CSV table of C-alpha atoms and ligand atoms in Angstrom, one decimal:
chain,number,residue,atom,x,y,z
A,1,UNK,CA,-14.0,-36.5,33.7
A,2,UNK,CA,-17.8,-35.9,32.3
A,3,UNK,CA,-17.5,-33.1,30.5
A,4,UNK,CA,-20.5,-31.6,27.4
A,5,UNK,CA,-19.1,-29.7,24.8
A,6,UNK,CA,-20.9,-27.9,21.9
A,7,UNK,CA,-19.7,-27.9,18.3
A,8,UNK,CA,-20.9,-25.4,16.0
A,9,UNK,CA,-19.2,-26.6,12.4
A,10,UNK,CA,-20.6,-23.6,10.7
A,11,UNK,CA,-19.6,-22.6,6.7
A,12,UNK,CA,-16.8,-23.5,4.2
A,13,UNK,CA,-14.4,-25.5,5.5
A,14,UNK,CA,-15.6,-25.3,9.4
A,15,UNK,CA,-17.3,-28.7,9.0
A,16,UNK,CA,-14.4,-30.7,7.6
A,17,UNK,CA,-12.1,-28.8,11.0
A,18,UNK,CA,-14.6,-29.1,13.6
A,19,UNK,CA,-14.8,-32.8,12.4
A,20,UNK,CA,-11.2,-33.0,13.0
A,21,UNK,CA,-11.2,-31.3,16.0
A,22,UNK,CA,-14.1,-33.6,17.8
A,23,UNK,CA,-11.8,-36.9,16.3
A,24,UNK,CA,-9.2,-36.1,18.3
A,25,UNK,CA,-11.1,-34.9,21.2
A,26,UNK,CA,-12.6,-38.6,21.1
A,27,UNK,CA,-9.3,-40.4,20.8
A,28,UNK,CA,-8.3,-38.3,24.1
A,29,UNK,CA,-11.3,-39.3,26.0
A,30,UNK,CA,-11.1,-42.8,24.7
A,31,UNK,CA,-7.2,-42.9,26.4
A,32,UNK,CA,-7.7,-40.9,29.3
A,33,UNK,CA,-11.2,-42.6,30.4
A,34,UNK,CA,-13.0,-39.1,30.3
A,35,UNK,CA,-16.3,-39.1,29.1
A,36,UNK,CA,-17.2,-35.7,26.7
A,37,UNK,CA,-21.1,-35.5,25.2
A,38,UNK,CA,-21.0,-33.5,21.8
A,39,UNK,CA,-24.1,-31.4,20.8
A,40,UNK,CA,-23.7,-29.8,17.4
A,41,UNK,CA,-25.5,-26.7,16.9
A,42,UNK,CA,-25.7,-24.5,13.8
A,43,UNK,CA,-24.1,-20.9,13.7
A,44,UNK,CA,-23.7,-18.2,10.9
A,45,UNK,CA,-24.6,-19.3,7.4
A,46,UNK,CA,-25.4,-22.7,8.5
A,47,UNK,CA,-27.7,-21.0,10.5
A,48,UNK,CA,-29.2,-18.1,8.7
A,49,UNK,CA,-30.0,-21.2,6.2
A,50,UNK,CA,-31.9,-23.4,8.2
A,51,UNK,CA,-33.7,-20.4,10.9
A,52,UNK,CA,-32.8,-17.0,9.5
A,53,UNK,CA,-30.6,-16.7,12.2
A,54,UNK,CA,-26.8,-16.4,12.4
A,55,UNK,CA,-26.7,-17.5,16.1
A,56,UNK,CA,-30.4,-19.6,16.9
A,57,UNK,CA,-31.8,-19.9,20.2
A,58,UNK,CA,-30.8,-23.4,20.2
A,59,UNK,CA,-27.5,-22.9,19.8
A,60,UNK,CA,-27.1,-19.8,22.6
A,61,UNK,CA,-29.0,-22.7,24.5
A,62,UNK,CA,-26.5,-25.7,24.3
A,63,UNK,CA,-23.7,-23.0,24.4
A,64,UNK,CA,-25.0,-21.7,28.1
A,65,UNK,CA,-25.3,-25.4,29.0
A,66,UNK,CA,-21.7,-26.6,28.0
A,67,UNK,CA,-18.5,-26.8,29.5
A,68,UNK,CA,-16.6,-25.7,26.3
A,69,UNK,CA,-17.1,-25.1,23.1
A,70,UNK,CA,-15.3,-25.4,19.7
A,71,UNK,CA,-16.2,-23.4,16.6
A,72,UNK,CA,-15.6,-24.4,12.9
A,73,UNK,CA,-15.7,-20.9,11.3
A,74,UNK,CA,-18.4,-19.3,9.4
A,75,UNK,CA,-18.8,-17.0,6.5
A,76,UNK,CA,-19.3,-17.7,2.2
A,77,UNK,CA,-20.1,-16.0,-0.6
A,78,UNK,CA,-23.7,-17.4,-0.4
A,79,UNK,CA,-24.2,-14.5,2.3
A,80,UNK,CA,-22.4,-11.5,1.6
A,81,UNK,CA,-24.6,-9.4,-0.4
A,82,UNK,CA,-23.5,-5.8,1.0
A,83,UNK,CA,-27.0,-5.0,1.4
A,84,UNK,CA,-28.0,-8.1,3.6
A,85,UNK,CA,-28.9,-7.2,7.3
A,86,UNK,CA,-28.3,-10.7,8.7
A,87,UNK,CA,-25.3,-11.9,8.1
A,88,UNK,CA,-22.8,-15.3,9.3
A,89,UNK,CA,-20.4,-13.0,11.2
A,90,UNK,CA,-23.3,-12.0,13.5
A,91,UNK,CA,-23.8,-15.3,14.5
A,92,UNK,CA,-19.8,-15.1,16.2
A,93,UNK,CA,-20.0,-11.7,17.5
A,94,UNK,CA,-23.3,-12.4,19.2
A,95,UNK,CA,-22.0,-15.4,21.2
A,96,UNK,CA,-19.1,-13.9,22.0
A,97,UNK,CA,-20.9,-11.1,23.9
A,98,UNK,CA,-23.3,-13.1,25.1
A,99,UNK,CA,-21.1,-15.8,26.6
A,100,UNK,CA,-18.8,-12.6,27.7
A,101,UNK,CA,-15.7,-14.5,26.7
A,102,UNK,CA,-13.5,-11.5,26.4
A,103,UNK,CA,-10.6,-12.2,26.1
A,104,UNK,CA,-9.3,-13.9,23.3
A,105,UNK,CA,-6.0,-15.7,23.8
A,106,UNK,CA,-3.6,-16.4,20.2
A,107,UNK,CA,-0.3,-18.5,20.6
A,108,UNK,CA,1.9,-18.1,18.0
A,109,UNK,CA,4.6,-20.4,17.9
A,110,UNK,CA,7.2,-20.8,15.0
A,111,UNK,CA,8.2,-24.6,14.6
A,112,UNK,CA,12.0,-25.0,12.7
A,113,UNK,CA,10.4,-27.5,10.6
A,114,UNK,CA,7.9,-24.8,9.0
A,115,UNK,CA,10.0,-22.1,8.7
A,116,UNK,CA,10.3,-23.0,4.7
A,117,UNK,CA,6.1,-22.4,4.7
A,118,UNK,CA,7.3,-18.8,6.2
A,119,UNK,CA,7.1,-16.0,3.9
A,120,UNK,CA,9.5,-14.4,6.3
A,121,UNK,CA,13.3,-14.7,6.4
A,122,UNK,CA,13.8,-17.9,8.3
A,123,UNK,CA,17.0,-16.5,10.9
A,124,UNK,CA,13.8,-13.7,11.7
A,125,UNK,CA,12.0,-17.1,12.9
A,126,UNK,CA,14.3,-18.6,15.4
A,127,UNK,CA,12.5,-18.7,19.0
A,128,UNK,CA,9.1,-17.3,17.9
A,129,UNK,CA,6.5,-17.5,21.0
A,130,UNK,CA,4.5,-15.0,21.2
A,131,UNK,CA,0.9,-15.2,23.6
A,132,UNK,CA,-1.5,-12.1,21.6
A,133,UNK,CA,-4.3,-11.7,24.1
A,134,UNK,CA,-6.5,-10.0,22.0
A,135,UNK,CA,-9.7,-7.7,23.6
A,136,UNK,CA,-13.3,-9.5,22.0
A,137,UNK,CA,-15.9,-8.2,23.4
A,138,UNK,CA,-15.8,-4.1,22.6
A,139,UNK,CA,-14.3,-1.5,20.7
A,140,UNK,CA,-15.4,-0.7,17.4
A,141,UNK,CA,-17.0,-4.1,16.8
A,142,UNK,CA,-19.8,-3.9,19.1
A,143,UNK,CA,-20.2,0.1,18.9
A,144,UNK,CA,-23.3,1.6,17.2
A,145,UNK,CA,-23.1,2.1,13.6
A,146,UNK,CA,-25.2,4.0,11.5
A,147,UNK,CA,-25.7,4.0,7.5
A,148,UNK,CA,-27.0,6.2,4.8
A,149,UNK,CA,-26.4,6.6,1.2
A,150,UNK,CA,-23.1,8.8,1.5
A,151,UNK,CA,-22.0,8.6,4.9
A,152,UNK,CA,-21.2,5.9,7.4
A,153,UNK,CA,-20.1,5.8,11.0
A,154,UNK,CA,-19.4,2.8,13.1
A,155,UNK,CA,-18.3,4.0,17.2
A,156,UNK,CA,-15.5,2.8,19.4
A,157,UNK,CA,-15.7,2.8,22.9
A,158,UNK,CA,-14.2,1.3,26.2
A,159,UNK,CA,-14.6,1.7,29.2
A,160,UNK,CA,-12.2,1.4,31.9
A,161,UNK,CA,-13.6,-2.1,33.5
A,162,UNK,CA,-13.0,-3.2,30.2
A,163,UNK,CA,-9.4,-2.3,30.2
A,164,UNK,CA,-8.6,-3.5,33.4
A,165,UNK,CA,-9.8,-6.7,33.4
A,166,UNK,CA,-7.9,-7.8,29.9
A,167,UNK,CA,-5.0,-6.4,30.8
A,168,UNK,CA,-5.2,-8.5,34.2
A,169,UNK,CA,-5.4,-11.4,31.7
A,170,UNK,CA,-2.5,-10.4,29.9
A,171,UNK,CA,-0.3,-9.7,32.9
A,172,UNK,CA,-1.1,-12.8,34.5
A,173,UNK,CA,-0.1,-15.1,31.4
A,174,UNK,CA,3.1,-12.7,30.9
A,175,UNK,CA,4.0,-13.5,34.4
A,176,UNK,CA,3.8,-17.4,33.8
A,177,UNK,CA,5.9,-16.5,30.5
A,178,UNK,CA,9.2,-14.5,30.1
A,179,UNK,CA,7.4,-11.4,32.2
A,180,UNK,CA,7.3,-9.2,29.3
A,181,UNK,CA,4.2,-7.0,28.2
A,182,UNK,CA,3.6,-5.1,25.6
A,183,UNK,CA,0.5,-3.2,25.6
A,184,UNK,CA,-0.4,-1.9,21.3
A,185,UNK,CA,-2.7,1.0,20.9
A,186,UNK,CA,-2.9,4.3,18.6
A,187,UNK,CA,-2.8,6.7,21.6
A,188,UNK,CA,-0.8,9.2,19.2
A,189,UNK,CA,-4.7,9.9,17.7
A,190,UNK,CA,-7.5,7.7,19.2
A,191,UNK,CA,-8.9,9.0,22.6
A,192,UNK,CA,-9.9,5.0,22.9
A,193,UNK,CA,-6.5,4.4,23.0
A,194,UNK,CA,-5.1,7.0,25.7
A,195,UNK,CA,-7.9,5.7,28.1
A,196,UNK,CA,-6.6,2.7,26.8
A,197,UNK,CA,-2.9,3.6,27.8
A,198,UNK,CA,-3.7,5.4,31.0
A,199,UNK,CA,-5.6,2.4,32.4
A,200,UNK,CA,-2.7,0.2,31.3
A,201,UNK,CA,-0.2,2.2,33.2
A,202,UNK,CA,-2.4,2.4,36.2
A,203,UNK,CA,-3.2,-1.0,36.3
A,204,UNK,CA,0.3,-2.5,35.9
A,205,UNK,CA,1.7,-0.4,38.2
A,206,UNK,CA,-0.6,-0.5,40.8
A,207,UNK,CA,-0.8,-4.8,40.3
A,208,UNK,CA,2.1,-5.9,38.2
A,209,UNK,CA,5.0,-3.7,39.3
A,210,UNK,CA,7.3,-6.0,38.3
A,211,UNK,CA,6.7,-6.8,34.6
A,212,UNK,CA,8.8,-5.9,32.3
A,213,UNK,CA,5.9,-3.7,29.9
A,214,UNK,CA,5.6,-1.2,27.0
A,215,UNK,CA,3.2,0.8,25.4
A,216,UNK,CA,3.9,0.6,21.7
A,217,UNK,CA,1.6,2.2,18.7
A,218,UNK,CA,0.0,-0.5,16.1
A,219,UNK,CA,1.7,0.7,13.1
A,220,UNK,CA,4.7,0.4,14.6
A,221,UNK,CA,3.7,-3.4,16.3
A,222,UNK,CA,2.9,-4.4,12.6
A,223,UNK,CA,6.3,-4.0,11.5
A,224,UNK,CA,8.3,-5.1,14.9
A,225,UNK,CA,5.9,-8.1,14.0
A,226,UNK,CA,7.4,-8.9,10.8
A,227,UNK,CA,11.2,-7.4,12.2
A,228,UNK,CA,12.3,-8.9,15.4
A,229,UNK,CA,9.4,-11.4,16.2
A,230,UNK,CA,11.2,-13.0,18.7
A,231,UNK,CA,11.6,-10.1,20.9
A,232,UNK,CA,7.8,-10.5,22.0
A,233,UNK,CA,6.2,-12.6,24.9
A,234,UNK,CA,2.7,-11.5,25.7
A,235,UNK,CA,1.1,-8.8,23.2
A,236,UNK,CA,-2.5,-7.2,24.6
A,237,UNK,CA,-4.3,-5.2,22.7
A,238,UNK,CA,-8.5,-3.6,21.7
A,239,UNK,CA,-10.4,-6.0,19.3
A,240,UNK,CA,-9.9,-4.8,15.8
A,241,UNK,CA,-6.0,-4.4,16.2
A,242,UNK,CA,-5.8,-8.0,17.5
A,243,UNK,CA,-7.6,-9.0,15.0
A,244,UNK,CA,-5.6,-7.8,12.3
A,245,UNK,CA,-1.9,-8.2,14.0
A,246,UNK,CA,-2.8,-11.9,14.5
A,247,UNK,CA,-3.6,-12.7,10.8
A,248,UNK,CA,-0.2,-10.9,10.4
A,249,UNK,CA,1.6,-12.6,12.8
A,250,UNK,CA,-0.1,-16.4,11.6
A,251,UNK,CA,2.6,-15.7,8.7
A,252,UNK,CA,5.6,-16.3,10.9
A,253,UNK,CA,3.7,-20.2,12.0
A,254,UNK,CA,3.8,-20.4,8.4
A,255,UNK,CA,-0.1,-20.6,7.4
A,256,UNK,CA,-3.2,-19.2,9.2
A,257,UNK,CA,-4.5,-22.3,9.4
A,258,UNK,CA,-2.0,-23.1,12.2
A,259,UNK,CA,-3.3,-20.7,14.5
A,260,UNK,CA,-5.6,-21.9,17.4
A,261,UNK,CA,-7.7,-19.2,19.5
A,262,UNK,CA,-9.3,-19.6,22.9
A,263,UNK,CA,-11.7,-17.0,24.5
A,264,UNK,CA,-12.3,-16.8,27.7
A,265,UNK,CA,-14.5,-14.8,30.5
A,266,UNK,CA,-14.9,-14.8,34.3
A,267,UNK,CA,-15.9,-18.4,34.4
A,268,UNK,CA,-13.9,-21.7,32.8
A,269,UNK,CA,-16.7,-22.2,30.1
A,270,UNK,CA,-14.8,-21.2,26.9
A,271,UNK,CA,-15.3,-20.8,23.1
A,272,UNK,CA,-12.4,-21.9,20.9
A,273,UNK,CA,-11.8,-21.4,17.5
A,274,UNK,CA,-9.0,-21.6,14.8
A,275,UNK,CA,-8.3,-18.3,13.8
A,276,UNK,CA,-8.6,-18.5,10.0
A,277,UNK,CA,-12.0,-18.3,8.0
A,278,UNK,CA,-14.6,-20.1,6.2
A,279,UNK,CA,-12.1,-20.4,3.0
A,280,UNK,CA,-15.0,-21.3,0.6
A,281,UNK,CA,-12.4,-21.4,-1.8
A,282,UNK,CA,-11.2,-24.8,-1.1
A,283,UNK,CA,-13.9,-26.1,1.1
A,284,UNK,CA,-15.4,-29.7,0.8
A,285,UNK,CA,-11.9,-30.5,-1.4
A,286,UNK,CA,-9.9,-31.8,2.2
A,287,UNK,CA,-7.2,-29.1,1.3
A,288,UNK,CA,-7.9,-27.4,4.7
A,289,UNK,CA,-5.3,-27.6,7.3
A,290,UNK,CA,-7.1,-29.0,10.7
A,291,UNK,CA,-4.0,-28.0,13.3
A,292,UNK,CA,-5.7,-24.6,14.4
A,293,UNK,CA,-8.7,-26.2,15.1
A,294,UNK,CA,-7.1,-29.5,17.0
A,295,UNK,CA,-5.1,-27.1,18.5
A,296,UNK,CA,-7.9,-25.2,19.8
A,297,UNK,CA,-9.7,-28.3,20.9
A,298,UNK,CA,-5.9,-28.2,23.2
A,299,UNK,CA,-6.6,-25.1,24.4
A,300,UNK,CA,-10.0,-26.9,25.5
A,301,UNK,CA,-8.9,-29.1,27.2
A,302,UNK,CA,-6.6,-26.8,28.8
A,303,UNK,CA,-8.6,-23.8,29.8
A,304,UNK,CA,-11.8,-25.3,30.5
A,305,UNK,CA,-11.4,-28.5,31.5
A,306,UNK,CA,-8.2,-28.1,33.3
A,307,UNK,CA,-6.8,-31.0,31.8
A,308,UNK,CA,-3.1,-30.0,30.9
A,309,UNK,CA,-1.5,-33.3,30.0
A,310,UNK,CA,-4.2,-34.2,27.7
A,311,UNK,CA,-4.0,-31.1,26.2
A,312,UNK,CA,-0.3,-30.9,25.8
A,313,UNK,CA,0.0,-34.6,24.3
A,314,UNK,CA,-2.2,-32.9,21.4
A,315,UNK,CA,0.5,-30.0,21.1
A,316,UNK,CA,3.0,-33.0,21.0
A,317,UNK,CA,1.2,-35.0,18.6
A,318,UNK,CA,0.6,-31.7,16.3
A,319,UNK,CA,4.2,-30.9,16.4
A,320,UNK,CA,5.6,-35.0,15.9
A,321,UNK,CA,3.5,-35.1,12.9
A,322,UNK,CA,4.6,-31.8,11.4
A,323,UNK,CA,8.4,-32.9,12.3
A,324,UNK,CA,7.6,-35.9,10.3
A,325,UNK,CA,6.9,-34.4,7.1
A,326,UNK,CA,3.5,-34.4,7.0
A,327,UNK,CA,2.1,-31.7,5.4
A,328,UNK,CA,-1.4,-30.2,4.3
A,329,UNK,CA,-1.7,-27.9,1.0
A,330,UNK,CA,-1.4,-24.3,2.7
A,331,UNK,CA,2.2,-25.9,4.4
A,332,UNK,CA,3.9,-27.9,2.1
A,333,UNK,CA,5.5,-25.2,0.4
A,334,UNK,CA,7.6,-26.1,-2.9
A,335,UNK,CA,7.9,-30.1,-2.3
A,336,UNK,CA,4.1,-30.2,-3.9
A,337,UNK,CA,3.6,-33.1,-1.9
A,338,UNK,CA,0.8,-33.0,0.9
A,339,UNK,CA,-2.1,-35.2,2.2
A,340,UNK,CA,-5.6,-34.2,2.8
A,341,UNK,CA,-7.7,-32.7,6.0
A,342,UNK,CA,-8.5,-36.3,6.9
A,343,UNK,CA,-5.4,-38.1,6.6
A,344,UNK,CA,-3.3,-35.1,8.6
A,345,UNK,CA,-6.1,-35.7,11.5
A,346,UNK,CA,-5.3,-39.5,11.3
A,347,UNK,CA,-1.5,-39.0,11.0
A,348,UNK,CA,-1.7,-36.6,14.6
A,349,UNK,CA,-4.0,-39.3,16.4
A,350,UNK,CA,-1.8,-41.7,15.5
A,351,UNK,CA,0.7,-39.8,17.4
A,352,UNK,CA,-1.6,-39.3,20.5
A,353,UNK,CA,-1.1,-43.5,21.1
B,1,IPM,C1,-11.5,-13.7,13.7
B,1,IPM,C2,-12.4,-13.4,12.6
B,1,IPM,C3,-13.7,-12.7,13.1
B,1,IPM,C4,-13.3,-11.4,13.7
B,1,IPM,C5,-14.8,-12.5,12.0
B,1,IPM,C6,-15.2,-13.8,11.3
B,1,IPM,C7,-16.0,-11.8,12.6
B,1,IPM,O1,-11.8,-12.6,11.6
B,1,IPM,O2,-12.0,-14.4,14.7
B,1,IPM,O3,-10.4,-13.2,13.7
B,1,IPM,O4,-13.1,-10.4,13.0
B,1,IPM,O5,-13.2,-11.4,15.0
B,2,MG,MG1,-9.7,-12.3,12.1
């Protein structure tokens, strides 16, 4: 298969993982005989630097053009003057909307072998899979906002095509899964969230009748997270809550650099994405842990490509080399021993073979 993907390394450490990512994406195409054309493109700091832009026309250009695209992470110091009106995470948010990939799919798997990385009890761990299909493209991210010296207001809203069509999402992969839903919100004081409910119940009744679902409030989905993990299959929930419940739940994989993301719209074109930032902490020092990111480049191959075995060869070659010992800074736990960005990338291609 010809297939033309876009890479947009952006800041921190998102060079070093989207380099890991497109390594492994070659050693597929190498042993499957596909063919994949890389165009790297520059988003957020990357590209506020070089164009005063967080998300260049060349790089909206390339994206509308590709089959799939994989995304480093952006973000740095460099950029975050409170005052500054353009900023790196504009760059994200703006693709996102304009490629309408709205919904944002976030395995989290526990593996036995990294439940010592786990900050949570390791018998909480046993049989962790859980599918968070988070909503990316409204809510209280993408609602007006308004500034002055003393006061500050940013606007939620959905509407109810919004609703229905992520929850359709969720509902689908919960069918392909255990068949239970579980549908987080803060209807108890948001009027976001009882559209948000009603919608849900309409929906799944009317499409789904015979999931297994529940509406559960997001206070109380942030501890059940940490509680009984195991007990969930396919979470769906608005933007910001997703985004926050999946850092949370990246604990129980053991490191947020674990966690791979795909986003998704009406067609097959995708943006994927570890979930974890820029980390300009340790970037340039191959400390960062490329698995989210190679296992996004999975969920490619998966989601737009429709190549499954390819993609689930990288899921086996992520897990062999974890099972081995191998083990990057963020993972290794008390041992002290671990290898760098580069060398866990070469240790999981090697397992592809
Ligand atoms: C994520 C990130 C982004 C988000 C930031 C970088 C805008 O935290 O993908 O989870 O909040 O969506
Ligand atoms: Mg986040």
């Amino acid at each position: 298969m010809d297939a033309l993907i876009t890479v947009l390394p952006g800041d921190g450490i998102g060079p070093e993982v989207a380099s890991a990512g497109v390594s492994v994406l070659e050693q597929i195409a190498q042993l499957y005989g596909h063919k994949f054309e890389f165009s790297e493109q520059l988003i957020g700091g990357a590209g506020i630097d070089a164009e005063n832009d967080p998300c260049p026309a060349n790089t909206r250009a390339s994206c509308k053009e590709s089959d799939a695209i994989l995304l480093g992470a952006v973000g740095g110091p460099k950029w975050s003057d409170p005052n500054a009106s353009i900023r790196p995470e504009q760059g994200i948010l703006a693709l996102r909307a304009e490629l309408q990939v709205f919904a944002n799919l976030r395995p989290v798997n526990t593996m036995d072998e990294l439940a010592e990385a786990s900050p949570i009890k390791t018998d909480r761990l046993k049989g962790v899979d859980i599918m968070v299909v988070r909503e990316l493209t409204g809510g209280i991210y993408f609602g007006e906002k308004t500034r002055d010296q003393d006061s500050a207001t940013d606007l939620c809203t959905y509407h109810r095509y919004e609703v229905e069509r992520i929850i359709r999402v969720a509902a689908t992969l919960a069918q392909q899964r255990r068949g239970i839903l579980c549908s987080v919100d803060k209807a108890n004081v948001l009027e976001t969230s009882r559209l948000w409910r009603d919608v849900t119940t309409t929906t799944l009744a009317a499409e789904f009748p015979d999931l297994d679902s529940e509406h559960m409030l997001v206070d109380a989905a942030a501890m059940h997270l940490i509680n009984r993990p195991s007990s969930f299959d396919v979470i769906v929930t608005e933007n910001m809550f997703g985004d926050i419940l999946t850092d949370e739940a990246s604990m129980l994989a053991g490191s947020l650099g674990m966690l791979p993301s795909a986003s998704l719209g009406e067609s097959t074109r995708g943006l994927y994405e570890p979930i974890h930032g820029s980390a300009p902490d340790i970037a340039g020092k191959g400390l960062a842990n490329p698995c989210g990111t190679i296992a996004s480049a999975a969920m490619l191959l998966r989601h737009s490509l429709n190549l499954d075995e390819e993609a689930a060869k990288i899921e086996a070659a992520i897990h062999a080399t974890i099972a081995a010992g191998v083990r990057t800074a963020d993972i290794a736990g008390d041992s002290g021993h671990y290898v760098t960005t580069e060398e866990m990338t070469q240790a999981i291609i090697q397992r592809l073979q």
